[in-house]
Coordinates of C-alpha atoms and ligand atoms in Angstrom, one line a residue:
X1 CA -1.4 -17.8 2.0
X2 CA -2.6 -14.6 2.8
X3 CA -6.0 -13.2 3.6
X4 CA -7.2 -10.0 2.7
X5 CA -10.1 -8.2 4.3
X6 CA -12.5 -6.1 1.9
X7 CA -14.1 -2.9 4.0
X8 CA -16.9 -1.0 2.7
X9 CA -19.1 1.7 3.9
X10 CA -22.9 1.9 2.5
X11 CA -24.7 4.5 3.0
X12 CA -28.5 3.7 0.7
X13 CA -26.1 1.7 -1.9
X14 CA -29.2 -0.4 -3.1
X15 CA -28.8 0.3 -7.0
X16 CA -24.8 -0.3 -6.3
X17 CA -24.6 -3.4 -4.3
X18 CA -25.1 -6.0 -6.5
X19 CA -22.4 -4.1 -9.3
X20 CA -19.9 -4.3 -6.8
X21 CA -20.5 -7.9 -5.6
X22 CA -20.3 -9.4 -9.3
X23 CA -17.4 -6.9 -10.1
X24 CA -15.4 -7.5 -6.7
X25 CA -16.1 -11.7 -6.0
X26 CA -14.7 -12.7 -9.4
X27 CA -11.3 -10.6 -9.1
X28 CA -10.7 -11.9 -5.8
X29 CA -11.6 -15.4 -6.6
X30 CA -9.3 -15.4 -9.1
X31 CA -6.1 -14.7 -6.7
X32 CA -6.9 -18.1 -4.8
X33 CA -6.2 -16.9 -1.8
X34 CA -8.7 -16.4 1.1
X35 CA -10.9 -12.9 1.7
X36 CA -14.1 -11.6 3.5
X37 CA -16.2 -8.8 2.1
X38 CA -17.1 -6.5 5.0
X39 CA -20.2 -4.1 4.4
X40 CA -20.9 -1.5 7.2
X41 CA -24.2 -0.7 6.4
X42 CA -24.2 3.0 7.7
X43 CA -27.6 3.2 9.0
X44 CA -29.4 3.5 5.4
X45 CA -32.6 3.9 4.9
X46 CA -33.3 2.5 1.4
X47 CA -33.1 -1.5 0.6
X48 CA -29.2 -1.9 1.7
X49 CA -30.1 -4.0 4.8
X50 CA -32.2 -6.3 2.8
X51 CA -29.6 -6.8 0.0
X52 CA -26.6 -7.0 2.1
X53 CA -28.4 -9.7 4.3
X54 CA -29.3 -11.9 1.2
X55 CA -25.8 -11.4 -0.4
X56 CA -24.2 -12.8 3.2
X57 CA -27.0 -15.8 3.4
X58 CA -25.5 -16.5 -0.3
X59 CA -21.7 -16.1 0.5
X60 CA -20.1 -16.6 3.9
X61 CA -17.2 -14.5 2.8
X62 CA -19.9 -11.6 3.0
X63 CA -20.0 -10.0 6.6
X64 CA -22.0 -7.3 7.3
X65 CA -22.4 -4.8 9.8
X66 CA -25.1 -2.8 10.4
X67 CA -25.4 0.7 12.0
X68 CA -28.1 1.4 14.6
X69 CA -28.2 4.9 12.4
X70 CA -26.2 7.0 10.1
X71 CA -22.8 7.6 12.0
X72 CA -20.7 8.5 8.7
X73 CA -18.2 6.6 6.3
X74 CA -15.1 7.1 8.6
X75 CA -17.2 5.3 11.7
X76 CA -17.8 2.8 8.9
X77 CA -14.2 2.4 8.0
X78 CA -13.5 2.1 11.6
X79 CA -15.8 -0.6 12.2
X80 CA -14.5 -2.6 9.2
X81 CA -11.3 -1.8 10.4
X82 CA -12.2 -3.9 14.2
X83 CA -13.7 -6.7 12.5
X84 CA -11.2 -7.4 9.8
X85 CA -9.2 -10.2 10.7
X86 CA -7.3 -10.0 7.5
X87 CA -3.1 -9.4 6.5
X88 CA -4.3 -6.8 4.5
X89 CA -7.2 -4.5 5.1
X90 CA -8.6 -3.1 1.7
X91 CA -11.0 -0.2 1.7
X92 CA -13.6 0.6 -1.0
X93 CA -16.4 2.4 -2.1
X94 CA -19.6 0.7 -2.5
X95 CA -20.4 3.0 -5.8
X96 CA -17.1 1.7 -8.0
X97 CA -15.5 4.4 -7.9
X98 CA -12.4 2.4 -6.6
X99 CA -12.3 0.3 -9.4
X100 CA -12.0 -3.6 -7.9
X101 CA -8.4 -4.2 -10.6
X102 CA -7.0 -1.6 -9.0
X103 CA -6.9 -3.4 -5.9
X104 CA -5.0 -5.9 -7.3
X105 CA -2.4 -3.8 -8.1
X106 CA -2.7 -2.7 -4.4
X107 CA -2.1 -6.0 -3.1
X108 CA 0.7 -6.5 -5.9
X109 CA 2.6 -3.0 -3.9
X110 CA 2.2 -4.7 -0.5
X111 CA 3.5 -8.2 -1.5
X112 CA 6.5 -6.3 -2.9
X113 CA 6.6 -4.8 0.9
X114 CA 4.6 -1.6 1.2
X115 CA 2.5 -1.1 4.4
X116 CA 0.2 1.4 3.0
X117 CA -0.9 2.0 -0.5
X118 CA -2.8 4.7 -1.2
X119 CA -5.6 4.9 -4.3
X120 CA -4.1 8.2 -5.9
X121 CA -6.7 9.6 -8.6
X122 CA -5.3 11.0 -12.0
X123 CA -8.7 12.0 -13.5
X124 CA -11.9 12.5 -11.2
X125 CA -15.0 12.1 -13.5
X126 CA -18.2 12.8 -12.7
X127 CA -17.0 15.4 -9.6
X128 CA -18.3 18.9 -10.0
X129 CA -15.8 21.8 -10.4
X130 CA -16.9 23.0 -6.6
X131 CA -15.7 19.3 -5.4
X132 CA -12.5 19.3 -6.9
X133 CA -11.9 23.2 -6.0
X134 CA -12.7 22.3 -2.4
X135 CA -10.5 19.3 -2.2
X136 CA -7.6 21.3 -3.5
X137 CA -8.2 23.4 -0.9
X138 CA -8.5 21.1 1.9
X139 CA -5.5 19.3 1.3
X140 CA -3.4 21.9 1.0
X141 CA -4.6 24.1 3.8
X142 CA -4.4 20.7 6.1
X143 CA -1.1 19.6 4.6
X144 CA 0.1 23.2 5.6
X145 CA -1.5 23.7 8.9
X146 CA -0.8 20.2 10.5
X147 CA 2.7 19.4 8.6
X148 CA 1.8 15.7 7.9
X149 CA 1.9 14.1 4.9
X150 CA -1.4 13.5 3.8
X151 CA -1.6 12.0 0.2
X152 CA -3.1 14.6 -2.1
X153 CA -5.4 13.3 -4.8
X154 CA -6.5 10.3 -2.6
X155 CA -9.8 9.5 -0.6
X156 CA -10.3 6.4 1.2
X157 CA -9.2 3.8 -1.4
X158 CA -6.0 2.1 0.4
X159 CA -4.6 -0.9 1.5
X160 CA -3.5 -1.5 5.2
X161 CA -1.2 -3.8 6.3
X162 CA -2.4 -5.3 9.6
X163 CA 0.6 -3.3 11.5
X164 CA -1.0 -0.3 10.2
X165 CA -4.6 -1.4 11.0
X166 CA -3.5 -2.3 14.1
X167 CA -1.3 0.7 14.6
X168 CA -4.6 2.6 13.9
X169 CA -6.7 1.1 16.4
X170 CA -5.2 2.0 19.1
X171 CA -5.2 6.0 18.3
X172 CA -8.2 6.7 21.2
X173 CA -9.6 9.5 19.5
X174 CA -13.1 10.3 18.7
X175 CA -13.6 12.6 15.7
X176 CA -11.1 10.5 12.9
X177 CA -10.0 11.4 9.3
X178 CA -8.5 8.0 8.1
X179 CA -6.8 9.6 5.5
X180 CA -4.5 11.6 8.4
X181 CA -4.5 8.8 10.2
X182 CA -2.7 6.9 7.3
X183 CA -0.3 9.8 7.4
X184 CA 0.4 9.7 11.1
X185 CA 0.8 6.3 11.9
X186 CA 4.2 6.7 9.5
X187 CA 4.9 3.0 7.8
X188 CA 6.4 2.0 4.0
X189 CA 3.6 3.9 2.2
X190 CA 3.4 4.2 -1.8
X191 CA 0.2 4.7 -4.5
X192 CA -1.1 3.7 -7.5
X193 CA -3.0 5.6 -9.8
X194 CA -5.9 5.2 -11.2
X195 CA -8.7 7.4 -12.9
X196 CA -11.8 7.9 -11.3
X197 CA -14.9 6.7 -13.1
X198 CA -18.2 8.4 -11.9
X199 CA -20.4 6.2 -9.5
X200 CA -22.1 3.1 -11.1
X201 CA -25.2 4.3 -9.7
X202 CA -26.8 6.3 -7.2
X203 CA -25.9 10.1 -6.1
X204 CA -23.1 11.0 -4.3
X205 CA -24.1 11.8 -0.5
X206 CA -21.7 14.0 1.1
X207 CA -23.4 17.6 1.6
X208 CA -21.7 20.6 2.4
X209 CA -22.4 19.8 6.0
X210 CA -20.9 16.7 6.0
X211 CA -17.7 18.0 4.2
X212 CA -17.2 20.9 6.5
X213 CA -17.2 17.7 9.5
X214 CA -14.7 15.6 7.4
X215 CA -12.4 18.8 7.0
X216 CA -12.7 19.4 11.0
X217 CA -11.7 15.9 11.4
X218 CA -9.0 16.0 9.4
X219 CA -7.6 19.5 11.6
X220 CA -8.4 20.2 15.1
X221 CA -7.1 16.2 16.1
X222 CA -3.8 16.6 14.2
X223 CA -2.2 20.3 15.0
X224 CA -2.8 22.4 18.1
X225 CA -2.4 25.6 15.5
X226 CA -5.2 27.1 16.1
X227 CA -4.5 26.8 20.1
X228 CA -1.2 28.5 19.8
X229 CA -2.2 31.1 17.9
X230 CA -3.3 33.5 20.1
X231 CA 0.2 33.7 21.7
X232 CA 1.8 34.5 18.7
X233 CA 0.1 37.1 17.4
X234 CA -0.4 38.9 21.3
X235 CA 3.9 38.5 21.3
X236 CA 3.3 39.8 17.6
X237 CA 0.8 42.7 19.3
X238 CA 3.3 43.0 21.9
X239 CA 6.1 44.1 20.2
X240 CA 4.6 46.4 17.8
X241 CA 3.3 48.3 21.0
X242 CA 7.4 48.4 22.6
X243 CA 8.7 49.8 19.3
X244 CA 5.3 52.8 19.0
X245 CA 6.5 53.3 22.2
X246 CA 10.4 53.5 21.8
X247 CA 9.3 55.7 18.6
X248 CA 6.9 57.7 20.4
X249 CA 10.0 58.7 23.5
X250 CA 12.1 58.9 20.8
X251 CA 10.1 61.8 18.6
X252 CA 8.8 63.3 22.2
X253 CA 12.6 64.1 23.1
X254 CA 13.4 65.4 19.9
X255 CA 10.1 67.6 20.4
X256 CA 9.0 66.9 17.4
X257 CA 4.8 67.2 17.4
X258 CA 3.0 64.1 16.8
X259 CA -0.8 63.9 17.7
X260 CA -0.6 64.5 21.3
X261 CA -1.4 62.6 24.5
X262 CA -4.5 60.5 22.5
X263 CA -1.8 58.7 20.4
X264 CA -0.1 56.9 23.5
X265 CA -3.8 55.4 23.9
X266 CA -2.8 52.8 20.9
X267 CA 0.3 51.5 21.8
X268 CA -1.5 51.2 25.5
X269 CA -4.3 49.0 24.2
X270 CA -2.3 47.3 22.1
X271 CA 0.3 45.8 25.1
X272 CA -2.8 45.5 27.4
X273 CA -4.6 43.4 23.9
X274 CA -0.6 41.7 23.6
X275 CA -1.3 40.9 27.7
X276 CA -4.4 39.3 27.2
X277 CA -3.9 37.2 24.2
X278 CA -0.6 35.8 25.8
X279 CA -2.5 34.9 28.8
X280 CA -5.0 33.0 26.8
X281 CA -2.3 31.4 24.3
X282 CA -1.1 29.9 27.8
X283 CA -4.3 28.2 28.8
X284 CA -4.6 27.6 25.4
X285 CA -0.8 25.2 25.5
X286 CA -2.6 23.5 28.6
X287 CA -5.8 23.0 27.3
X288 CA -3.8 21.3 23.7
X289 CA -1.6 19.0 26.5
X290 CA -4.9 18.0 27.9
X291 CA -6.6 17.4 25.0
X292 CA -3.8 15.2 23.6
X293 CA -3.7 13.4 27.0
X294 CA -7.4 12.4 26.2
X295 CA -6.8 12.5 22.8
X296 CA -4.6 9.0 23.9
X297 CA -2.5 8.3 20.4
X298 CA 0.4 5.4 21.4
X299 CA 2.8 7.3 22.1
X300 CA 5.0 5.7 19.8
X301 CA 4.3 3.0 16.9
X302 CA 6.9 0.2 16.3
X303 CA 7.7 -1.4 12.6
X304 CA 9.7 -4.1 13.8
X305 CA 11.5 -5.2 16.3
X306 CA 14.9 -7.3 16.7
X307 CA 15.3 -10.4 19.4
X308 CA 12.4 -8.9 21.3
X309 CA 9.3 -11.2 21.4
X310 CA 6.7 -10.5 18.5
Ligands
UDP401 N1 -21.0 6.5 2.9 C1 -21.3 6.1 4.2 N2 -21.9 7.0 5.0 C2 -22.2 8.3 4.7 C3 -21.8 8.7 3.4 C4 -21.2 7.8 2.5 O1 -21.0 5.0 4.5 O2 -22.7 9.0 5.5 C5 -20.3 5.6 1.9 C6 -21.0 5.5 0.6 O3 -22.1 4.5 0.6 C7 -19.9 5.1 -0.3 C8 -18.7 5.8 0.3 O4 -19.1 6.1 1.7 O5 -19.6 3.7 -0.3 C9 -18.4 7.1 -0.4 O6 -19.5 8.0 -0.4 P1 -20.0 8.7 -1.7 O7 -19.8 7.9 -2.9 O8 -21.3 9.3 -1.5 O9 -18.9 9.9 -1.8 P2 -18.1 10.5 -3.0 O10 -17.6 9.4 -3.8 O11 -19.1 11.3 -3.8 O12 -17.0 11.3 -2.4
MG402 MG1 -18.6 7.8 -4.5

């Protein structure tokens, strides 16, 4: 019999709380098979503490953590993640917006053998036109800039397996987007979609501010782009300045007039400019080995393994 582990991030979910535990208990009780609820009470400052501590006084399949202050949903995912002990690790919305029969069909995907099953949204109500534009946007400027496959269309509504969750656990690094995690970590993956029903209550509460820190999260720790850039575009610098050159020798010996001794001055910066920016792209390939050195992903992750000890 399998046991499946609930995570959810709340962040002042007082009016949703009590809509998720009477939608969510009765699905799950249903399966007859075991499962844990596990809030992470992301340091709100409304009556979530309260209600979560009642709801785990009532049911002992409620666990809750609670955050010495706000860190953000993907520290809450995170600590869900280390204190799930289930086969499969389900994360969810406190607000229904990952509707609680759709996890079913989750769990159906990974009993037929997927690892990861990702929540993929066909219809997004409720979401304003400057949401949807900028999640367009973000995934395919990340999709591009890091190569990984990072499910469009899908937020944090998936199933882990426990390979996966514990695959995930051991990437060391700080600043995480769970979503590219999901995509680097590699394992059977597959979706199911669902439409998107606005939030059973409350506001939504990611700001500007806190999208721009997702967004970051979901970059800098999975390409070294940026890093590498400068050394392309001095090589880029650099050889424009060799061919004005060549040009330049090449229309002198043929005496043919072209702006006198001033115009050598721009292919001159431009190889001194090429100079420098190489010089810097070269730290710059250090400073990405060192980062990804503390960085500390596994440097591999295993699926199975063959008459080698589990
Ligand atoms: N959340 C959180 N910490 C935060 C912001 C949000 O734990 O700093 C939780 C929130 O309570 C909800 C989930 O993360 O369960 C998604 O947040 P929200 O519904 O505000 O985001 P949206 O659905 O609008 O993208
Ligand atoms: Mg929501």
């Amino acid at each position: 019999m399998a046991k499946y582990s609930i995570i959810v991030p709340a962040y002042n979910e007082e009016k949703s709380l009590h809509f998720f535990y009477d939608a969510v208990t009765p699905l799950f009780n249903g399966l007859n098979e075991e499962y844990e609820i596990i809030f992470v009470n992301d340091g709100s400052i409304d009556g979530t503490k309260g209600i979560l501590k009642e709801l785990a006084n009532q049911d002992k399949r409620v666990k809750v953590c609670n955050f010495s202050r706000n860190f953000g949903q993907q520290a809450a995912l995170l600590c869900g993640m280390e204190h799930a002990n289930g086969d499969a690790v389900i994360a969810m919305d406190a607000d229904l917006q990952d509707p609680p029969e759709v996890a079913l069909e989750m769990i159906e995907k990974w009993k037929e053998g997927y690892e990861i099953v990702h929540g993929k949204r066909r219809k997004r109500k409720g979401e304003t036109v400057f949401k949807r534009t900028t999640a367009k946007l973000f995934y395919g400027f990340t999709r591009k800039i890091t190569g990984m496959d990072i499910q469009r269309n899908s937020g944090d509504f998936k199933l882990y397996d426990r390979k996966v969750v514990n695959a995930i656990l051991s990437m060391g690094e700080h600043d995480r987007l769970l979503r590219a995690q999901a995509a680097w970590v590699g394992f059977k993956q597959t979706c199911v979609e669902f439409d998107r029903p606005e939030r059973i209550a409350g506001a939504s509460h990611y700001t500007v501010k806190k999208m721009v820190k997702l967004a970051e999260a979901g970059v800098f720790p999975n390409t070294d782009y940026t890093l590498t850039l400068p050394i392309k575009l001095g090589l880029l610098l650099g050889f424009a300045s060799v061919a004005c050159f060549i040009a330049f020798i090449v229309l002198a010996l043929n005496g043919i007039a072209f702006g006198g001794l001033t115009a050598w001055l721009f292919p001159t910066a431009g190889a001194l400019t090429a100079v420098v920016l190489v010089c810097q792209g070269l730290a710059n390939i250090h400073t990405s080995m060192i980062y990804k050195e503390v960085q500390n992903r596994p440097k591999y992750i295993l699926s199975d393994k063959y008459n080698l000890d589990e």
